[in-house]
Coordinates of C-alpha atoms in Angstrom, one line a residue:
M1 CA 84.6 109.5 58.5
R2 CA 84.4 109.0 62.2
L3 CA 85.5 112.0 64.3
K4 CA 87.9 111.4 67.1
Q5 CA 86.6 112.3 70.5
K6 CA 88.8 114.7 72.5
K7 CA 90.6 112.7 75.1
L8 CA 90.7 113.7 78.7
F9 CA 94.1 114.0 80.3
V10 CA 94.8 112.7 83.8
Y11 CA 94.9 116.3 84.9
H12 CA 91.4 116.9 83.7
K13 CA 90.2 113.7 85.3
V14 CA 91.7 114.6 88.7
I15 CA 90.0 118.0 88.6
I16 CA 86.7 116.4 87.6
V17 CA 87.0 113.9 90.5
F18 CA 87.8 116.7 92.9
F19 CA 84.7 118.6 91.7
V20 CA 82.6 115.4 92.0
L21 CA 83.8 115.0 95.6
I22 CA 83.5 118.6 96.7
I23 CA 80.0 119.2 95.2
P24 CA 78.1 116.9 97.6
V25 CA 80.0 118.4 100.5
Y26 CA 79.1 121.9 99.3
A27 CA 75.5 120.8 98.7
V28 CA 75.2 119.3 102.3
N29 CA 76.7 122.5 103.7
M30 CA 74.2 124.6 101.7
G31 CA 71.4 122.3 102.9
I32 CA 72.5 122.6 106.5
N33 CA 72.7 126.3 106.2
Y34 CA 69.2 126.5 104.7
L35 CA 67.8 124.2 107.3
S36 CA 69.5 126.1 110.2
F37 CA 68.1 129.3 108.8
S38 CA 64.6 127.9 108.5
Y39 CA 64.8 126.3 112.0
A40 CA 66.0 129.5 113.6
K41 CA 63.3 131.5 111.9
E42 CA 60.6 128.9 113.0
Q43 CA 62.0 129.1 116.6
I44 CA 61.7 132.9 116.6
I45 CA 58.2 132.7 115.2
D46 CA 57.2 130.1 117.8
S47 CA 58.8 132.2 120.6
T48 CA 56.9 135.3 119.3
L49 CA 53.6 133.4 119.2
S50 CA 54.2 131.9 122.7
N51 CA 55.1 135.4 124.1
A52 CA 52.0 137.0 122.5
D53 CA 49.8 134.2 123.8
F54 CA 51.3 134.6 127.3
Y55 CA 50.8 138.4 127.4
S56 CA 47.3 138.2 125.9
K57 CA 46.2 135.9 128.7
Q58 CA 47.8 138.2 131.2
L59 CA 45.8 141.1 129.8
E60 CA 42.6 139.1 129.7
N61 CA 43.1 138.0 133.3
Q62 CA 43.7 141.6 134.4
F63 CA 40.6 142.8 132.5
D64 CA 38.6 140.0 133.9
F65 CA 39.8 140.7 137.4
I66 CA 38.9 144.4 137.1
R67 CA 35.5 143.7 135.6
I68 CA 34.6 141.4 138.4
R69 CA 35.6 144.1 140.9
Q70 CA 33.5 146.6 139.0
L71 CA 30.4 144.3 139.2
D72 CA 31.0 143.8 142.9
L73 CA 31.0 147.5 143.3
L74 CA 27.5 147.9 141.8
N75 CA 26.2 145.3 144.3
D76 CA 27.8 147.1 147.3
S77 CA 25.1 147.5 149.9
D78 CA 26.2 151.0 151.0
L79 CA 26.2 152.1 147.3
Q80 CA 22.7 150.7 146.9
K81 CA 21.5 152.4 150.0
L82 CA 23.0 155.7 149.0
G83 CA 21.5 155.4 145.5
F84 CA 18.0 154.7 146.6
Q85 CA 17.7 156.4 150.0
S86 CA 19.9 159.5 149.7
D87 CA 17.0 161.8 150.3
S88 CA 16.1 160.2 153.6
L89 CA 19.6 159.8 155.1
E90 CA 20.9 161.9 157.8
T91 CA 24.0 163.9 157.1
A92 CA 26.1 161.9 159.5
E93 CA 24.9 158.6 158.1
E94 CA 25.5 159.9 154.5
I95 CA 29.0 160.9 155.4
Q96 CA 29.6 157.5 156.9
I97 CA 28.3 155.7 153.8
V98 CA 30.3 157.8 151.4
K99 CA 33.4 157.1 153.4
K100 CA 32.8 153.3 153.2
I101 CA 32.1 153.6 149.4
N102 CA 35.4 155.5 149.0
E103 CA 37.3 152.9 150.9
H104 CA 35.8 150.2 148.6
L105 CA 36.9 152.2 145.6
L106 CA 40.4 152.5 147.0
T107 CA 40.5 148.8 147.5
I108 CA 39.6 148.2 143.8
Q109 CA 42.2 150.7 142.6
N110 CA 44.9 149.1 144.7
A111 CA 44.0 145.7 143.4
S112 CA 45.5 146.3 139.9
P113 CA 48.4 148.4 138.7
L114 CA 46.5 149.3 135.6
I115 CA 43.8 151.2 137.5
V116 CA 44.4 154.9 138.1
N117 CA 40.9 156.0 139.1
V118 CA 37.8 154.3 140.3
G119 CA 34.5 156.1 140.6
V120 CA 30.7 155.8 140.7
Y121 CA 28.0 158.1 139.3
I122 CA 24.9 158.3 141.5
D123 CA 22.1 160.0 139.5
S124 CA 19.7 160.3 142.5
F125 CA 22.5 161.7 144.6
Q126 CA 23.7 164.0 141.8
K127 CA 27.2 163.4 142.8
T128 CA 30.2 161.3 141.8
I129 CA 32.4 159.5 144.2
S130 CA 35.9 158.6 143.0
T131 CA 39.4 158.0 144.2
G132 CA 40.6 160.9 142.2
S133 CA 38.1 163.7 143.2
Y134 CA 36.5 162.0 146.2
V135 CA 32.9 163.4 146.3
A136 CA 32.0 165.9 143.6
A137 CA 28.6 167.4 142.9
L138 CA 27.3 167.4 139.3
P139 CA 28.3 168.8 137.0
N140 CA 32.1 168.3 137.4
R141 CA 35.0 167.9 135.1
E142 CA 35.6 164.2 135.7
W143 CA 32.1 163.2 134.8
D144 CA 31.9 165.6 131.9
E145 CA 35.0 164.0 130.3
I146 CA 33.4 160.6 130.7
K147 CA 30.1 161.7 129.1
T148 CA 32.1 163.2 126.2
M149 CA 33.8 159.9 125.7
M150 CA 30.5 158.1 125.8
G151 CA 28.9 160.4 123.3
G152 CA 25.4 159.6 124.4
D153 CA 26.0 155.8 124.1
S154 CA 26.1 154.1 127.5
G155 CA 25.8 150.6 126.3
K156 CA 29.4 149.8 125.7
A157 CA 31.7 148.2 128.2
V158 CA 34.8 150.3 127.4
Y159 CA 35.4 153.8 126.1
Y160 CA 38.7 155.1 125.0
S161 CA 40.5 158.1 123.6
E162 CA 44.1 158.8 122.9
Q163 CA 44.8 159.6 126.6
K164 CA 42.2 157.6 128.5
M165 CA 40.5 154.2 128.7
I166 CA 37.3 153.9 130.8
L167 CA 35.5 150.7 131.8
L168 CA 31.8 151.4 132.4
K169 CA 29.1 149.3 134.1
S170 CA 25.6 150.7 134.9
S171 CA 22.7 149.3 137.0
N172 CA 19.5 148.3 135.3
N173 CA 17.9 151.7 135.7
E174 CA 21.2 153.5 135.1
N175 CA 20.9 155.3 138.4
L176 CA 24.3 153.9 139.3
I177 CA 27.2 153.9 136.8
S178 CA 30.6 152.5 137.8
Y179 CA 33.6 153.7 135.9
I180 CA 37.2 152.6 136.1
E181 CA 40.0 154.5 134.4
L182 CA 42.8 152.4 133.2
S183 CA 46.4 153.7 132.8
V184 CA 47.3 153.9 129.1
D185 CA 50.9 154.4 129.9
R186 CA 51.0 151.2 132.0
L187 CA 49.3 149.3 129.2
K188 CA 52.0 150.6 126.8
Q189 CA 54.6 149.4 129.3
M190 CA 53.1 145.9 129.1
L191 CA 53.1 146.1 125.3
Q192 CA 56.8 147.1 125.4
Q193 CA 57.6 143.7 127.0
L194 CA 56.4 142.1 123.7
T195 CA 58.7 144.2 121.4
L196 CA 62.4 145.0 120.9
Q197 CA 63.6 148.5 121.7
N198 CA 64.0 149.7 118.1
S199 CA 62.0 151.4 115.4
R200 CA 61.1 148.3 113.4
T201 CA 59.1 146.5 116.1
G202 CA 55.9 147.4 117.9
A203 CA 52.6 146.2 119.4
A204 CA 49.0 147.5 119.6
I205 CA 45.6 146.6 120.9
I206 CA 43.1 147.0 118.0
A207 CA 39.4 147.6 118.5
D208 CA 37.1 148.2 115.6
N209 CA 40.0 148.4 113.2
T210 CA 41.5 151.2 115.2
P211 CA 44.5 151.0 117.5
V212 CA 43.4 151.7 121.1
V213 CA 46.7 151.3 122.8
Y214 CA 49.9 151.1 120.8
D215 CA 53.6 151.3 121.2
K216 CA 55.4 152.8 118.2
T217 CA 52.6 151.5 116.0
N218 CA 53.0 151.5 112.3
L219 CA 49.5 152.8 111.3
S220 CA 49.7 151.6 107.7
L221 CA 50.7 148.2 109.0
I222 CA 47.9 148.1 111.5
Q223 CA 45.5 149.0 108.7
S224 CA 46.8 146.1 106.7
V225 CA 46.4 143.8 109.7
S226 CA 42.8 145.1 110.2
N227 CA 42.0 144.3 106.6
R228 CA 43.4 140.8 107.0
L229 CA 41.4 140.2 110.2
G230 CA 38.2 140.3 108.2
T231 CA 39.3 137.4 106.1
L232 CA 40.4 135.2 109.1
D233 CA 38.2 132.8 110.9
M234 CA 37.6 133.1 114.6
L235 CA 41.0 133.2 116.3
D236 CA 41.3 130.6 118.9
K237 CA 45.1 130.8 119.1
P238 CA 47.8 133.2 118.0
V239 CA 48.4 133.5 114.3
N240 CA 51.6 134.6 112.5
M241 CA 51.3 136.5 109.2
S242 CA 53.7 138.1 106.8
I243 CA 52.5 141.6 105.8
K244 CA 54.2 144.2 103.7
A245 CA 54.0 147.9 104.6
N246 CA 56.1 151.0 103.8
G247 CA 58.3 148.9 101.6
Q248 CA 59.2 146.4 104.3
T249 CA 58.0 143.0 105.2
F250 CA 56.9 142.4 108.8
M251 CA 56.3 139.2 110.7
T252 CA 53.0 140.0 112.5
T253 CA 51.4 138.0 115.4
V254 CA 47.7 138.4 116.0
T255 CA 46.0 137.2 119.2
K256 CA 42.3 137.6 120.0
L257 CA 41.4 139.1 123.4
Q258 CA 38.2 137.4 124.0
F259 CA 37.0 139.6 126.9
F260 CA 36.4 142.9 124.9
G261 CA 36.6 141.4 121.4
W262 CA 39.9 143.3 120.9
T263 CA 42.9 142.0 119.0
L264 CA 46.5 142.1 120.3
C265 CA 48.9 142.7 117.4
T266 CA 52.7 142.5 117.6
Y267 CA 55.0 143.1 114.6
I268 CA 58.7 142.9 113.9
S269 CA 60.6 143.6 110.7
E270 CA 61.9 140.4 109.0
K271 CA 65.3 142.2 108.9
E272 CA 65.4 142.1 112.7
V273 CA 64.8 138.3 112.5
T274 CA 66.8 137.4 109.5
G275 CA 69.5 140.0 109.9
P276 CA 71.6 138.0 112.4
L277 CA 70.9 134.8 110.4
K278 CA 72.0 136.5 107.2
K279 CA 75.4 136.9 108.8
Y280 CA 75.7 133.1 108.4
S281 CA 74.6 133.4 104.8
A282 CA 77.4 136.0 104.3
W283 CA 79.9 133.6 105.9
F284 CA 78.5 130.8 103.7
F285 CA 79.1 133.1 100.7
I286 CA 82.6 133.8 101.8
L287 CA 83.1 130.1 102.3
S288 CA 81.9 129.5 98.8
I289 CA 84.4 132.1 97.4
I290 CA 87.2 130.5 99.5
S291 CA 86.2 127.1 98.1
V292 CA 86.4 128.4 94.5
V293 CA 89.8 129.9 95.3
V294 CA 90.9 126.6 96.8
I295 CA 89.7 124.7 93.7
V296 CA 91.5 127.1 91.4
I297 CA 94.7 126.9 93.5
F298 CA 94.4 123.1 93.5
A299 CA 93.8 123.0 89.8
F300 CA 96.8 125.3 89.2
S301 CA 99.0 123.2 91.5
V302 CA 98.0 119.9 89.9
N303 CA 98.6 121.5 86.5
R304 CA 102.0 122.8 87.5
M305 CA 103.2 119.8 89.5
I306 CA 101.8 117.0 87.4
H307 CA 100.1 118.0 84.1
V308 CA 102.9 120.3 82.7
P309 CA 105.8 118.0 83.3
L310 CA 103.8 115.0 82.2
N311 CA 102.6 116.8 79.1
K312 CA 106.2 117.7 78.2
L313 CA 107.2 114.0 78.6
M314 CA 104.2 113.0 76.3
Q315 CA 105.2 115.5 73.7
S316 CA 108.7 114.2 73.7
F317 CA 107.4 110.6 73.3
R318 CA 105.3 111.9 70.3
R319 CA 108.4 113.5 68.8
T320 CA 110.2 110.2 69.3
E321 CA 107.5 108.4 67.3
I322 CA 108.5 110.5 64.3
D323 CA 112.2 109.8 64.7
Y324 CA 113.0 112.9 66.8
L325 CA 115.5 111.5 69.2
H326 CA 116.6 114.7 71.0
A327 CA 115.9 114.9 74.8
F328 CA 114.4 118.1 76.1
N329 CA 115.8 120.3 78.8
S330 CA 113.8 119.2 81.9
P331 CA 113.4 121.5 84.9
S332 CA 115.0 120.3 88.1
N333 CA 112.2 120.1 90.7
N334 CA 113.6 117.3 92.8
N335 CA 110.5 115.1 92.4
E336 CA 109.5 111.9 90.8
F337 CA 109.5 113.4 87.3
D338 CA 113.3 114.1 87.6
Y339 CA 113.8 110.3 87.6
L340 CA 111.5 109.9 84.6
Y341 CA 113.2 112.7 82.7
E342 CA 116.7 111.3 83.5
S343 CA 115.6 107.7 82.6
Y344 CA 114.0 108.9 79.4
G345 CA 117.1 110.9 78.4
N346 CA 119.2 107.8 79.0
M347 CA 116.8 105.7 77.0
L348 CA 117.1 108.2 74.1
D349 CA 120.9 108.1 74.3
K350 CA 120.9 104.3 74.2
L351 CA 118.3 104.3 71.4
K352 CA 120.4 106.8 69.3
T353 CA 123.5 104.7 69.9
S354 CA 121.6 101.5 68.9
I355 CA 120.2 103.1 65.8
R356 CA 123.6 104.5 64.8
E357 CA 125.2 101.1 65.3
N358 CA 122.5 99.4 63.3
Y359 CA 122.7 102.0 60.5
E360 CA 126.5 101.6 60.4
Q361 CA 126.0 97.8 60.2
R362 CA 123.5 98.2 57.4
I363 CA 125.9 100.5 55.5
A364 CA 128.7 98.1 56.1
L365 CA 126.6 95.2 55.0
Q366 CA 125.6 97.1 51.8
E367 CA 129.2 97.9 51.0
F368 CA 130.1 94.3 51.7
E369 CA 127.3 93.1 49.4
L370 CA 128.4 95.5 46.7
K371 CA 132.1 94.5 47.0
H372 CA 131.0 90.8 47.1
L373 CA 128.9 91.4 43.9
Q374 CA 131.8 93.2 42.2
S375 CA 134.1 90.4 43.1
Q376 CA 131.8 87.9 41.5
I377 CA 132.2 89.4 38.0
N378 CA 133.3 86.4 35.9
P379 CA 136.8 87.0 34.5
H380 CA 135.7 84.8 31.6
F381 CA 133.3 87.6 30.7
L382 CA 136.2 89.9 30.2
Y383 CA 138.2 87.3 28.3
N384 CA 135.3 86.5 26.1
G385 CA 134.9 90.2 25.4
F386 CA 138.5 90.5 24.3
Y387 CA 138.1 87.4 22.2
N388 CA 135.0 88.8 20.5
I389 CA 136.9 92.0 19.7
Y390 CA 139.7 89.9 18.2
R391 CA 137.2 87.9 16.0
L392 CA 135.4 91.0 14.9
S393 CA 138.6 92.7 14.0
K394 CA 139.8 89.7 12.0
S395 CA 136.5 89.4 10.2
G396 CA 136.5 93.0 9.2
H397 CA 133.7 94.2 11.5
H398 CA 135.7 97.1 12.8
D399 CA 132.6 99.2 13.8
N400 CA 131.3 96.4 16.0
A401 CA 134.7 95.8 17.4
A402 CA 135.0 99.4 18.3
T403 CA 131.6 99.5 19.8
L404 CA 132.3 96.4 21.9
A405 CA 135.6 97.8 23.2
Q406 CA 134.0 101.1 24.1
K407 CA 131.1 99.4 26.0
L408 CA 133.5 97.0 27.8
A409 CA 135.5 99.9 29.0
S410 CA 132.5 101.8 30.1
Y411 CA 131.1 98.7 31.8
Y412 CA 134.2 97.8 33.7
R413 CA 134.9 101.4 34.7
F414 CA 131.4 101.6 36.3
I415 CA 131.6 98.3 38.2
T416 CA 135.1 98.7 39.4
R417 CA 134.9 102.4 40.6
S418 CA 135.1 103.0 44.3
G419 CA 133.1 105.5 46.3
S420 CA 129.5 105.6 47.2
D421 CA 127.3 102.5 46.8
Q422 CA 124.6 104.8 45.4
V423 CA 124.4 106.3 41.9
Q424 CA 121.9 108.2 39.9
L425 CA 119.3 106.0 38.2
Q426 CA 120.4 107.3 34.7
M427 CA 123.9 106.0 35.3
E428 CA 122.7 102.7 36.7
Y429 CA 120.3 102.3 33.7
Q430 CA 123.0 103.2 31.2
N431 CA 125.3 100.6 32.6
A432 CA 122.6 98.0 32.2
L433 CA 122.1 99.1 28.6
D434 CA 125.8 98.9 28.0
Y435 CA 125.8 95.4 29.3
C436 CA 122.9 94.5 27.0
T437 CA 124.9 95.9 24.0
I438 CA 127.9 93.8 24.9
Q439 CA 125.8 90.7 25.2
R440 CA 123.9 91.3 21.9
I441 CA 127.3 91.6 20.1
R442 CA 128.4 88.5 21.8
F443 CA 125.3 86.6 20.8
S444 CA 125.7 87.9 17.2
N445 CA 122.6 90.2 17.6
R446 CA 120.3 87.2 18.0
I447 CA 118.8 88.8 21.1
D448 CA 116.2 91.5 20.6
V449 CA 116.4 94.0 23.5
Q450 CA 113.5 96.4 24.0
C451 CA 113.8 99.0 26.7
D452 CA 111.9 102.0 27.9
E453 CA 113.4 105.4 27.7
L454 CA 114.1 106.7 31.2
P455 CA 111.7 109.5 32.2
E456 CA 113.3 112.8 32.8
Q457 CA 111.9 113.1 36.4
L458 CA 113.6 109.8 37.3
R459 CA 117.1 110.4 36.0
H460 CA 118.5 111.9 39.1
I461 CA 117.0 109.5 41.6
M462 CA 119.7 107.9 43.8
V463 CA 119.6 104.0 43.7
P464 CA 121.9 101.2 44.8
R465 CA 124.7 100.6 42.3
L466 CA 124.7 97.4 40.3
M467 CA 121.0 96.8 40.8
I468 CA 119.7 96.2 37.2
Q469 CA 122.7 94.6 35.5
P470 CA 122.7 91.4 37.7
V471 CA 119.1 90.8 36.9
I472 CA 119.8 91.2 33.1
E473 CA 122.8 89.0 33.5
N474 CA 120.6 86.3 35.1
A475 CA 118.3 86.5 32.0
F476 CA 121.2 86.1 29.5
E477 CA 122.8 83.3 31.5
H478 CA 119.7 81.2 32.1
A479 CA 117.4 82.1 29.2
F480 CA 119.8 82.6 26.2
E481 CA 123.2 81.1 27.0
H482 CA 122.3 77.5 25.9
S483 CA 119.9 78.4 23.2
S484 CA 120.8 78.5 19.6
K485 CA 117.7 80.4 18.7
G486 CA 117.1 84.1 19.2
G487 CA 115.3 85.6 22.1
T488 CA 113.6 88.7 23.4
L489 CA 114.4 90.8 26.4
H490 CA 112.1 93.6 27.7
I491 CA 113.1 96.3 30.2
R492 CA 110.3 98.4 31.5
I493 CA 110.4 101.3 34.0
K494 CA 107.3 102.7 35.8
Y495 CA 106.9 105.1 38.7
D496 CA 103.7 105.7 40.7
D497 CA 104.2 105.7 44.4
R498 CA 107.0 103.2 44.0
L499 CA 109.7 102.7 41.5
R500 CA 109.2 99.6 39.4
I501 CA 111.8 98.1 37.1
T502 CA 110.7 95.0 35.2
V503 CA 112.9 92.6 33.2
E504 CA 111.2 89.9 31.1
D505 CA 112.8 87.3 28.9
S506 CA 111.4 84.7 26.4
G507 CA 113.3 81.8 27.7
A508 CA 111.2 78.6 27.5
N509 CA 113.2 76.1 29.5
L510 CA 112.1 77.5 33.0
E511 CA 109.5 75.4 34.9
D512 CA 106.9 76.9 37.2
K513 CA 108.3 74.9 40.1
G514 CA 111.6 76.7 39.7
I515 CA 109.9 80.1 39.7
V516 CA 108.1 79.2 43.0
Q517 CA 111.3 78.1 44.6
L518 CA 113.1 81.2 43.5
Q519 CA 110.3 83.4 44.9
E520 CA 110.5 81.5 48.2
R521 CA 114.3 82.2 48.4
L522 CA 113.6 85.9 47.7
T523 CA 110.9 86.1 50.3
D524 CA 113.1 84.6 53.0
P525 CA 116.6 85.9 52.3
A526 CA 117.8 85.1 55.8
G527 CA 117.7 81.4 55.0
N528 CA 119.9 81.7 51.9
I529 CA 123.6 80.8 52.3
E530 CA 124.6 82.0 48.8
K531 CA 124.3 85.7 48.3
T532 CA 124.9 86.1 44.6
G533 CA 123.1 87.6 41.6
V534 CA 119.4 88.2 42.0
L535 CA 119.4 87.2 45.7
N536 CA 122.1 89.7 46.4
V537 CA 120.2 92.5 44.7
N538 CA 117.0 91.6 46.5
Q539 CA 118.8 91.7 49.9
R540 CA 120.3 95.1 49.2
I541 CA 117.0 96.6 48.0
R542 CA 115.2 95.3 51.2
L543 CA 117.9 96.8 53.4
K544 CA 117.7 100.1 51.6
Y545 CA 113.9 100.5 51.1
G546 CA 112.3 98.3 53.7
S547 CA 110.4 95.0 53.8
N548 CA 107.7 96.2 51.3
S549 CA 110.4 96.5 48.6
G550 CA 112.5 93.8 46.9
I551 CA 112.5 91.5 43.9
F552 CA 109.4 89.5 42.9
V553 CA 109.4 86.9 40.2
S554 CA 106.6 85.4 38.0
R555 CA 106.0 83.9 34.6
S556 CA 106.6 86.4 31.9
S557 CA 104.1 87.0 29.1
L558 CA 107.0 86.3 26.7
G559 CA 107.2 82.8 28.1
G560 CA 110.2 83.1 30.3
L561 CA 110.9 84.7 33.6
R562 CA 109.5 88.1 34.8
V563 CA 111.6 89.9 37.4
E564 CA 110.1 93.0 39.0
M565 CA 112.2 95.2 41.2
I566 CA 110.1 97.3 43.5
M567 CA 111.5 100.1 45.5
D568 CA 109.3 102.1 48.0
M569 CA 111.2 105.3 47.9
N570 CA 109.4 106.5 51.1
G571 CA 109.8 103.3 53.0
G572 CA 113.5 103.5 53.8
D573 CA 116.1 106.1 54.4
T574 CA 116.1 107.6 50.9
D575 CA 113.6 110.1 49.5
V576 CA 112.7 110.7 45.9

């Protein structure tokens, strides 16, 4: 058996269409939000890379400028003369040379804001000349600190500690050593220009996997960066990396400082970058919630304004299909449905009026047909009955005469009584048997009547009055009236889903053509002018039980006519 698919109501279709329309809009909005987020993040990264590249070049230029001045210092003629001829110089000349060298050192110091001290170590002179201590004989504190930073290794270009950074450059014989002290604080100030003023950003200059100068440097992060530097190729431009440290993710920019082989590293927590952008994600989430609320409100509104009243109207139509013709109480909403409700109520009122009028017409027609049938009872039948009683009495058949009188009285009492046109089947059937008894006496018992006993469950079924007798009368009139021989009449009753009463006779003078014509007249009762006998009964049965009921004729197995009355007890307005 094929299962019925659940139908979608208009309400469901409207909601589905609304979803189908809003989903692309929502998807486009989500895509725009994602692209905007990605674009803003890329712009921040590009800005960070550009900023790091700019400041790295500034540092390189500063260091390159300072280094050049340091090389020029070692080639100074006065310094060379003091370094190689200090023993042969006069005091006045020595003072004059030292003064010029000091002026040169001041010039170098003033050339860059990063320089805080410029000095030279003259081994043959056993003195140092600097802008910080002027001329100091060895040993002195300034040179001792430098030697401590050097640690016996004078081949490096730069030495650093937590507080100082020294640039060194020596002559070939190391008789002359130039040193320039850079300001760590000022380097930090330059690094601060690369970072935001909060605890989740910072910058550092890394040398040998160690931060040389740093601003709020996250040491674990710097260590992670140092480990990554070993896996990177030669850096020719700033590189951005994402590194996790201390449970946070940092956007790290690494730039190579080619002059000293150092690395400039800046970092910023992704929360600082994506935090403002996530506000838009939050707004998008709020917008999503608002969209869902709007959809729910829309669905509820459509359900309340359209689906509920329309569903009520549909339910009323379904009830109407099963003959429930009562209008429902519709709410007054002053909308289009009020017109539909009012029109539907008016239609039901007109339909009930029409049905009532039609039913009354049918009842009146049935009563008319019954009265008409009663009026067709042949008076000669009564006269013949009296005459037969007289003959039986004269001939001494008093029992038959009494039986005939009793049956005639019962018969005429049944057909002439007023009241309802419906009787119990047992009464209708008994009347038909009484008629058969009267006719058998009339025909001197030459007619053999065989009839079924009425089943108990059918005795109280209500059927139209005078339904079986006219059919039996038709058999006696046409099959036995003009025959001097005997005959047979069978009456059979059967009930399955319909009540079937069959009357068969043995009359032999009926042609097949006559049976066909009679069936045609029964099939199209509207074309019949005369409404008597079998035709009358057929019309009344069809009016009562519907078009599937009625009288159907055929050739009987006894040789005569077979008349079958079929009544669909569920097809009309009467139930079993």
